[in-house]
Every structure is written in structure tokens, then in C-alpha cells.
């Protein structure tokens, strides 16, 4: 899994504005020869991870069941990422690590994101966010709940920028050193919900043609990730009824009519007054009630 930053690339993993002509979609059979040529150009000729071959194409056994998400501009593929779906018979990490030594299960909820690649001269445009999010949503749509990936050590900030967590395990492939990373799908969604309005800008600036919604629908969110649906600026509150919020501190039942009556009676004062920061009175009342 690799993305090579150009001279102007930003290393903080944030999303810079993309042209509206950029399309994110699934690759079809007709796209595969082009993807294999691009893989050879980057991973054989440029990185030296594999030997250069006369065919000028690079593919492996995982391509029998992998799915590719591609970024297309002006009819040309300028970036791609591969997803090994949940339940696949093997993953690329199997070549480097024994499953029994890894701190997560290889079950029917695990999927792999691999071969994240952006072609020059597009490496300063943060296409990695668009491709990684497309890969995340693809794996999620196939029932995946945890992501595993390996990324080049030199650019781990790009992977941290989308919420993946390095595990302190490395592997060597030719001239390239890779580091193992993983995170749950929920953890990545929670992370992205806290990173400004990255996904909202992404949605506005790409033509999303993947066969599932940009935002998870009728989701059950935990840890504040439901703000992906209603907006961190509360600007999409009309979507709140389509979201199941599973945060620990949020009630799943309507408030007592007496509570609503009291809030309405003192509303003007409440909206202009800060509550006690330690919630001492609330603690006392709960203690007496219990």
C-alpha cells in the first residue's frame, strides 16, 4: 500500500480541494490492464519493490477476488486502491506476518486496504483521502468491521491522517519497508468526524459513482460519529431521524413531559447561562434517587 507524495504534497493527511471533474468509482474489467500497467510503473520501475518485467504489468493472486476503487479525471485513471473483501481466502499481510501473532482476528469482518497509489503529477492533491474513504465504504458495504493495511514507513502520516493506527510491526518487500496498521471501521469514522469538515468538502468536490451512498445510511453511531450525518455545525439536522445514536451519554427515549415543560418555562435563561461545570447538583439528585 503506497502513495508517493510529490514536491507540493501535504503530509498531515488533510484533504485539499479537488477539482469537481474527479470521479471516484469501482474499476471494471476493462480498467484492469491499465491498473496493472500503473502498478508496474510505480512498484517495479519506481520503487523497486518488484523486478521490472517485459510485459510491463504487475498483478498477483489476490487480484482474483480483489476489488479496485479508482480516481478518474478526464477519462484517465490517476489513482487507485484495492480492497480485499471480508472472508477472502488470503490477504497480502499473510506474506509478511503469521496470523497468530497479530492482535486482531482474521474473521468474516476483516478486510484489507492495499496498493493505495496516486500517479504523478497528482500526488500533491491529497487523493489518498478520496480513495481511502471509498475503500473504507466499500469494505463496510461488504460487511467489514475492521481494516488491516500495510503502508510505507516514510509516509505513515498519510495513513494516520485517515485514522489507521500503526502496530509497531514492519515488513520488507524489495527496497520498500512497510508498517502494519489496523483500526475498526467505527474508529475510523469517529476519527474522521473530528477532522474539520474533510468528508463534507470531499463530497462536494468529487463525482461519487460508487454503488453505495457516500454517507452510511440508517447507521448506528458511537463516539460522536453521528455528526457525520447531521453535520458538525448542526447544518443537516433534518437527517437526525434517520440516525440511531448509540453514544453512552445520549438517551434513546424521549424526555419526560415534565422536563420539557420546565425547560420551556425557563428557556430564555437556560440558553444564556452555563451549567455547573462539575454537575454537583445533578450528582446529588441522582444519588438521592438511587
Short mmCIF file of C-alpha atoms in Angstrom, two decimals:
data_model
loop_
_atom_site.label_atom_id
_atom_site.label_comp_id
_atom_site.label_asym_id
_atom_site.label_seq_id
_atom_site.Cartn_x
_atom_site.Cartn_y
_atom_site.Cartn_z
CA UNK A 1 0.00 0.00 0.00
CA UNK A 2 1.76 3.18 -1.11
CA UNK A 3 1.19 6.76 -2.11
CA UNK A 4 4.18 8.80 -3.16
CA UNK A 5 3.97 12.50 -2.31
CA UNK A 6 5.13 14.98 -4.93
CA UNK A 7 7.06 18.14 -4.10
CA UNK A 8 3.92 20.04 -3.16
CA UNK A 9 2.25 17.22 -1.22
CA UNK A 10 0.97 17.90 2.27
CA UNK A 11 2.00 15.36 4.89
CA UNK A 12 -0.69 15.99 7.51
CA UNK A 13 -3.26 13.74 5.87
CA UNK A 14 -5.77 16.60 5.49
CA UNK A 15 -7.90 16.96 2.40
CA UNK A 16 -7.15 19.79 0.00
CA UNK A 17 -9.74 20.95 -2.51
CA UNK A 18 -10.14 18.68 -5.52
CA UNK A 19 -11.50 19.57 -8.93
CA UNK A 20 -15.17 18.75 -9.41
CA UNK A 21 -14.24 16.71 -12.52
CA UNK A 22 -12.73 13.99 -10.33
CA UNK A 23 -14.74 10.77 -10.32
CA UNK A 24 -14.50 8.02 -7.68
CA UNK A 25 -15.88 4.70 -8.89
CA UNK A 26 -15.33 0.95 -8.94
CA UNK A 27 -12.97 -0.42 -11.56
CA UNK A 28 -14.43 -2.68 -14.21
CA UNK A 29 -12.71 -5.49 -16.16
CA UNK A 30 -11.71 -3.02 -18.89
CA UNK A 31 -9.77 -0.97 -16.31
CA UNK A 32 -7.58 -3.81 -15.08
CA UNK A 33 -4.88 -3.73 -17.81
CA UNK A 34 -4.38 -0.01 -17.13
CA UNK A 35 -4.21 -0.60 -13.35
CA UNK A 36 -1.67 -3.39 -13.82
CA UNK A 37 0.49 -1.12 -16.03
CA UNK A 38 0.36 1.65 -13.43
CA UNK A 39 1.24 -0.83 -10.68
CA UNK A 40 4.28 -1.92 -12.68
CA UNK A 41 5.34 1.70 -13.29
CA UNK A 42 5.21 2.53 -9.57
CA UNK A 43 6.06 -0.66 -7.68
CA UNK A 44 8.57 -2.13 -10.13
CA UNK A 45 10.15 0.72 -12.10
CA UNK A 46 9.87 3.48 -9.47
CA UNK A 47 10.02 1.83 -6.05
CA UNK A 48 11.99 -1.30 -6.88
CA UNK A 49 9.66 -3.46 -4.79
CA UNK A 50 9.36 -5.92 -7.69
CA UNK A 51 11.63 -6.63 -10.67
CA UNK A 52 10.81 -4.89 -13.93
CA UNK A 53 9.23 -7.32 -16.42
CA UNK A 54 8.92 -7.29 -20.22
CA UNK A 55 5.12 -7.39 -20.02
CA UNK A 56 5.10 -4.05 -18.22
CA UNK A 57 2.25 -5.19 -15.95
CA UNK A 58 2.11 -6.15 -12.29
CA UNK A 59 -0.58 -8.24 -10.62
CA UNK A 60 -0.82 -11.06 -8.11
CA UNK A 61 -3.03 -13.92 -6.92
CA UNK A 62 -5.16 -11.59 -4.79
CA UNK A 63 -6.44 -9.90 -7.95
CA UNK A 64 -8.69 -12.92 -8.43
CA UNK A 65 -11.03 -11.53 -5.75
CA UNK A 66 -9.80 -8.01 -5.02
CA UNK A 67 -11.95 -5.00 -5.85
CA UNK A 68 -10.44 -1.71 -7.05
CA UNK A 69 -11.65 1.80 -6.34
CA UNK A 70 -10.29 4.24 -8.92
CA UNK A 71 -9.98 8.02 -9.21
CA UNK A 72 -10.65 9.15 -12.78
CA UNK A 73 -10.09 12.58 -14.31
CA UNK A 74 -10.62 13.48 -17.97
CA UNK A 75 -11.17 9.80 -18.71
CA UNK A 76 -7.83 8.68 -17.26
CA UNK A 77 -7.16 6.71 -14.06
CA UNK A 78 -4.94 8.90 -11.87
CA UNK A 79 -5.12 6.83 -8.69
CA UNK A 80 -6.45 3.59 -7.31
CA UNK A 81 -6.71 1.45 -4.21
CA UNK A 82 -7.51 -2.24 -3.80
CA UNK A 83 -9.85 -3.84 -1.27
CA UNK A 84 -9.53 -7.47 -0.27
CA UNK A 85 -13.07 -8.23 0.92
CA UNK A 86 -14.16 -9.85 4.19
CA UNK A 87 -13.97 -13.62 4.03
CA UNK A 88 -11.26 -13.66 1.35
CA UNK A 89 -9.08 -16.80 1.42
CA UNK A 90 -5.91 -14.75 1.87
CA UNK A 91 -4.60 -11.23 2.46
CA UNK A 92 -1.36 -9.57 1.41
CA UNK A 93 -0.35 -9.28 5.09
CA UNK A 94 -0.21 -13.11 5.16
CA UNK A 95 3.03 -12.87 3.16
CA UNK A 96 4.74 -10.99 5.97
CA UNK A 97 3.08 -11.85 9.28
CA UNK A 98 1.78 -15.01 10.94
CA UNK A 99 -1.88 -14.51 11.79
CA UNK A 100 -1.47 -15.99 15.26
CA UNK A 101 0.98 -13.21 16.16
CA UNK A 102 -1.37 -10.34 15.25
CA UNK A 103 -3.64 -8.58 17.77
CA UNK A 104 -6.87 -8.94 15.80
CA UNK A 105 -8.98 -11.74 14.39
CA UNK A 106 -8.96 -12.88 10.77
CA UNK A 107 -12.69 -13.39 10.63
CA UNK A 108 -15.52 -12.57 8.23
CA UNK A 109 -15.50 -8.93 9.43
CA UNK A 110 -11.88 -8.18 8.48
CA UNK A 111 -10.97 -6.60 5.15
CA UNK A 112 -7.72 -5.24 3.76
CA UNK A 113 -6.98 -1.97 2.01
CA UNK A 114 -3.87 -2.26 -0.15
CA UNK A 115 -1.93 -0.74 -3.04
CA UNK A 116 -3.07 2.82 -2.41
CA UNK A 117 -1.47 4.61 -5.35
CA UNK A 118 -1.59 8.11 -6.83
CA UNK A 119 0.16 8.81 -10.10
CA UNK A 120 2.33 11.84 -10.85
CA UNK A 121 1.65 14.74 -11.33
CA UNK A 122 -1.35 14.31 -8.98
CA UNK A 123 0.49 13.43 -5.77
CA UNK A 124 0.05 16.82 -4.12
CA UNK A 125 -3.74 16.76 -4.27
CA UNK A 126 -4.49 14.51 -1.30
CA UNK A 127 -6.31 11.99 -3.44
CA UNK A 128 -5.45 9.46 -0.74
CA UNK A 129 -8.40 10.72 1.34
CA UNK A 130 -10.86 10.23 -1.52
CA UNK A 131 -9.53 6.78 -2.37
CA UNK A 132 -9.18 5.61 1.23
CA UNK A 133 -12.69 6.74 2.11
CA UNK A 134 -14.04 4.97 -0.98
CA UNK A 135 -12.18 1.81 0.04
CA UNK A 136 -13.47 2.11 3.61
CA UNK A 137 -17.07 2.46 2.43
CA UNK A 138 -16.62 -0.45 0.02
CA UNK A 139 -15.29 -2.75 2.74
CA UNK A 140 -18.03 -1.56 5.07
CA UNK A 141 -20.71 -2.21 2.44
CA UNK A 142 -19.43 -5.80 2.16
CA UNK A 143 -19.86 -6.37 5.89
CA UNK A 144 -16.36 -5.43 7.04
CA UNK A 145 -15.92 -4.02 10.53
CA UNK A 146 -12.10 -3.88 10.82
CA UNK A 147 -9.45 -2.70 8.38
CA UNK A 148 -5.90 -4.01 8.06
CA UNK A 149 -3.26 -2.41 5.85
CA UNK A 150 0.46 -2.09 5.30
CA UNK A 151 1.92 1.31 4.36
CA UNK A 152 5.33 2.72 3.52
CA UNK A 153 7.16 3.82 6.65
CA UNK A 154 8.22 7.15 5.10
CA UNK A 155 4.66 8.40 4.72
CA UNK A 156 2.83 6.95 7.72
CA UNK A 157 1.38 10.40 8.44
CA UNK A 158 -0.87 9.94 5.42
CA UNK A 159 -2.34 6.79 6.94
CA UNK A 160 -2.62 8.27 10.40
CA UNK A 161 -4.46 11.11 8.69
CA UNK A 162 -7.38 8.79 7.94
CA UNK A 163 -7.38 7.13 11.36
CA UNK A 164 -5.31 3.97 10.84
CA UNK A 165 -3.08 3.03 13.75
CA UNK A 166 0.46 1.59 13.29
CA UNK A 167 1.11 -1.59 15.27
CA UNK A 168 4.89 -1.38 15.53
CA UNK A 169 5.36 -4.30 13.11
CA UNK A 170 7.35 -3.88 9.89
CA UNK A 171 7.97 -5.95 6.77
CA UNK A 172 10.45 -5.64 3.91
CA UNK A 173 9.46 -6.03 0.26
CA UNK A 174 12.32 -5.36 -2.14
CA UNK A 175 13.56 -1.84 -1.42
CA UNK A 176 10.39 -0.89 0.47
CA UNK A 177 9.77 -1.10 4.22
CA UNK A 178 6.11 -1.44 5.15
CA UNK A 179 4.44 -0.97 8.53
CA UNK A 180 1.37 -2.85 9.69
CA UNK A 181 -1.71 -0.79 10.58
CA UNK A 182 -5.25 -1.54 11.65
CA UNK A 183 -8.37 0.08 13.08
CA UNK A 184 -12.06 -0.67 13.34
CA UNK A 185 -14.43 0.91 10.84
CA UNK A 186 -16.15 2.67 13.74
CA UNK A 187 -12.82 4.01 14.96
CA UNK A 188 -12.01 5.46 11.53
CA UNK A 189 -15.45 7.06 11.24
CA UNK A 190 -15.02 8.54 14.71
CA UNK A 191 -11.61 9.92 13.76
CA UNK A 192 -12.81 11.45 10.50
CA UNK A 193 -15.75 13.07 12.31
CA UNK A 194 -13.22 15.07 14.34
CA UNK A 195 -11.07 16.25 11.42
CA UNK A 196 -12.65 19.56 10.47
CA UNK A 197 -15.10 19.11 7.58
CA UNK A 198 -12.90 16.85 5.48
CA UNK A 199 -15.61 14.50 4.28
CA UNK A 200 -18.12 17.28 3.64
CA UNK A 201 -15.59 19.01 1.37
CA UNK A 202 -14.78 15.70 -0.26
CA UNK A 203 -18.45 15.06 -1.03
CA UNK A 204 -18.77 18.49 -2.63
CA UNK A 205 -15.71 18.12 -4.84
CA UNK A 206 -15.91 14.63 -6.30
CA UNK A 207 -18.36 12.79 -8.50
CA UNK A 208 -19.18 9.82 -6.24
CA UNK A 209 -20.15 6.91 -8.51
CA UNK A 210 -19.62 4.04 -6.09
CA UNK A 211 -22.69 1.75 -5.78
CA UNK A 212 -23.48 2.79 -2.19
CA UNK A 213 -24.19 6.14 -0.53
CA UNK A 214 -21.36 8.49 0.37
CA UNK A 215 -22.64 8.59 3.97
CA UNK A 216 -23.64 5.42 5.80
CA UNK A 217 -27.44 5.38 5.94
CA UNK A 218 -29.57 4.40 8.91
CA UNK A 219 -26.34 3.88 10.77
CA UNK A 220 -25.85 3.18 14.46
CA UNK A 221 -23.12 5.58 15.53
CA UNK A 222 -20.98 5.63 18.64
CA UNK A 223 -18.44 8.10 19.96
CA UNK A 224 -19.88 11.19 18.26
CA UNK A 225 -19.67 9.81 14.72
CA UNK A 226 -23.36 10.58 14.15
CA UNK A 227 -22.24 14.16 13.47
CA UNK A 228 -21.10 12.86 10.08
CA UNK A 229 -24.79 12.68 9.22
CA UNK A 230 -26.19 15.79 10.89
CA UNK A 231 -23.06 17.93 10.39
CA UNK A 232 -20.56 19.17 12.95
CA UNK A 233 -22.09 22.63 12.51
CA UNK A 234 -25.61 21.20 13.01
CA UNK A 235 -26.39 22.25 9.44
CA UNK A 236 -28.11 18.99 8.43
CA UNK A 237 -30.41 18.48 11.41
CA UNK A 238 -33.17 17.29 9.08
CA UNK A 239 -31.26 13.95 8.85
CA UNK A 240 -31.36 13.31 12.61
CA UNK A 241 -34.36 10.97 12.46
CA UNK A 242 -32.50 8.63 10.08
CA UNK A 243 -29.64 8.14 12.55
CA UNK A 244 -29.52 5.79 15.51
CA UNK A 245 -27.22 7.42 18.05
CA UNK A 246 -25.62 4.83 20.31
CA UNK A 247 -23.49 7.16 22.41
CA UNK A 248 -23.32 6.16 26.07
CA UNK A 249 -24.40 9.55 27.38
CA UNK A 250 -27.29 10.06 24.95
CA UNK A 251 -30.80 8.82 25.73
CA UNK A 252 -32.60 6.61 23.20
CA UNK A 253 -36.02 7.52 24.65
CA UNK A 254 -37.89 10.86 24.65
CA UNK A 255 -37.56 13.19 27.65
CA UNK A 256 -40.20 13.33 30.36
CA UNK A 257 -43.04 15.78 29.60
CA UNK A 258 -42.27 17.43 32.94
CA UNK A 259 -38.68 18.01 31.83
CA UNK A 260 -39.84 19.60 28.58
CA UNK A 261 -42.32 21.78 30.49
CA UNK A 262 -39.61 23.01 32.88
CA UNK A 263 -37.13 23.65 30.07
CA UNK A 264 -39.72 25.64 28.15
CA UNK A 265 -40.64 27.68 31.21
CA UNK A 266 -37.03 28.75 31.79
CA UNK A 267 -35.76 28.57 28.18
CA UNK A 268 -34.59 32.19 27.83
CA UNK A 269 -32.48 31.89 30.99
CA UNK A 270 -31.13 28.42 30.16
CA UNK A 271 -29.80 29.31 26.71
CA UNK A 272 -27.83 32.24 28.10
CA UNK A 273 -26.43 30.51 31.21
CA UNK A 274 -23.66 27.92 31.57
CA UNK A 275 -24.41 24.89 33.79
CA UNK A 276 -22.20 23.99 36.77
CA UNK A 277 -19.04 22.51 35.28
CA UNK A 278 -18.88 19.75 37.89
CA UNK A 279 -22.61 18.88 37.74
CA UNK A 280 -22.61 18.75 41.54
CA UNK A 281 -26.36 19.27 41.88
CA UNK A 282 -27.16 16.62 39.29
CA UNK A 283 -24.90 14.16 41.07
CA UNK A 284 -26.65 14.84 44.39
CA UNK A 285 -30.12 14.38 42.88
CA UNK A 286 -29.17 11.11 41.15
CA UNK A 287 -27.57 9.85 44.37
CA UNK A 288 -30.73 10.57 46.38
CA UNK A 289 -32.95 8.93 43.74
CA UNK A 290 -30.83 5.76 43.68
#
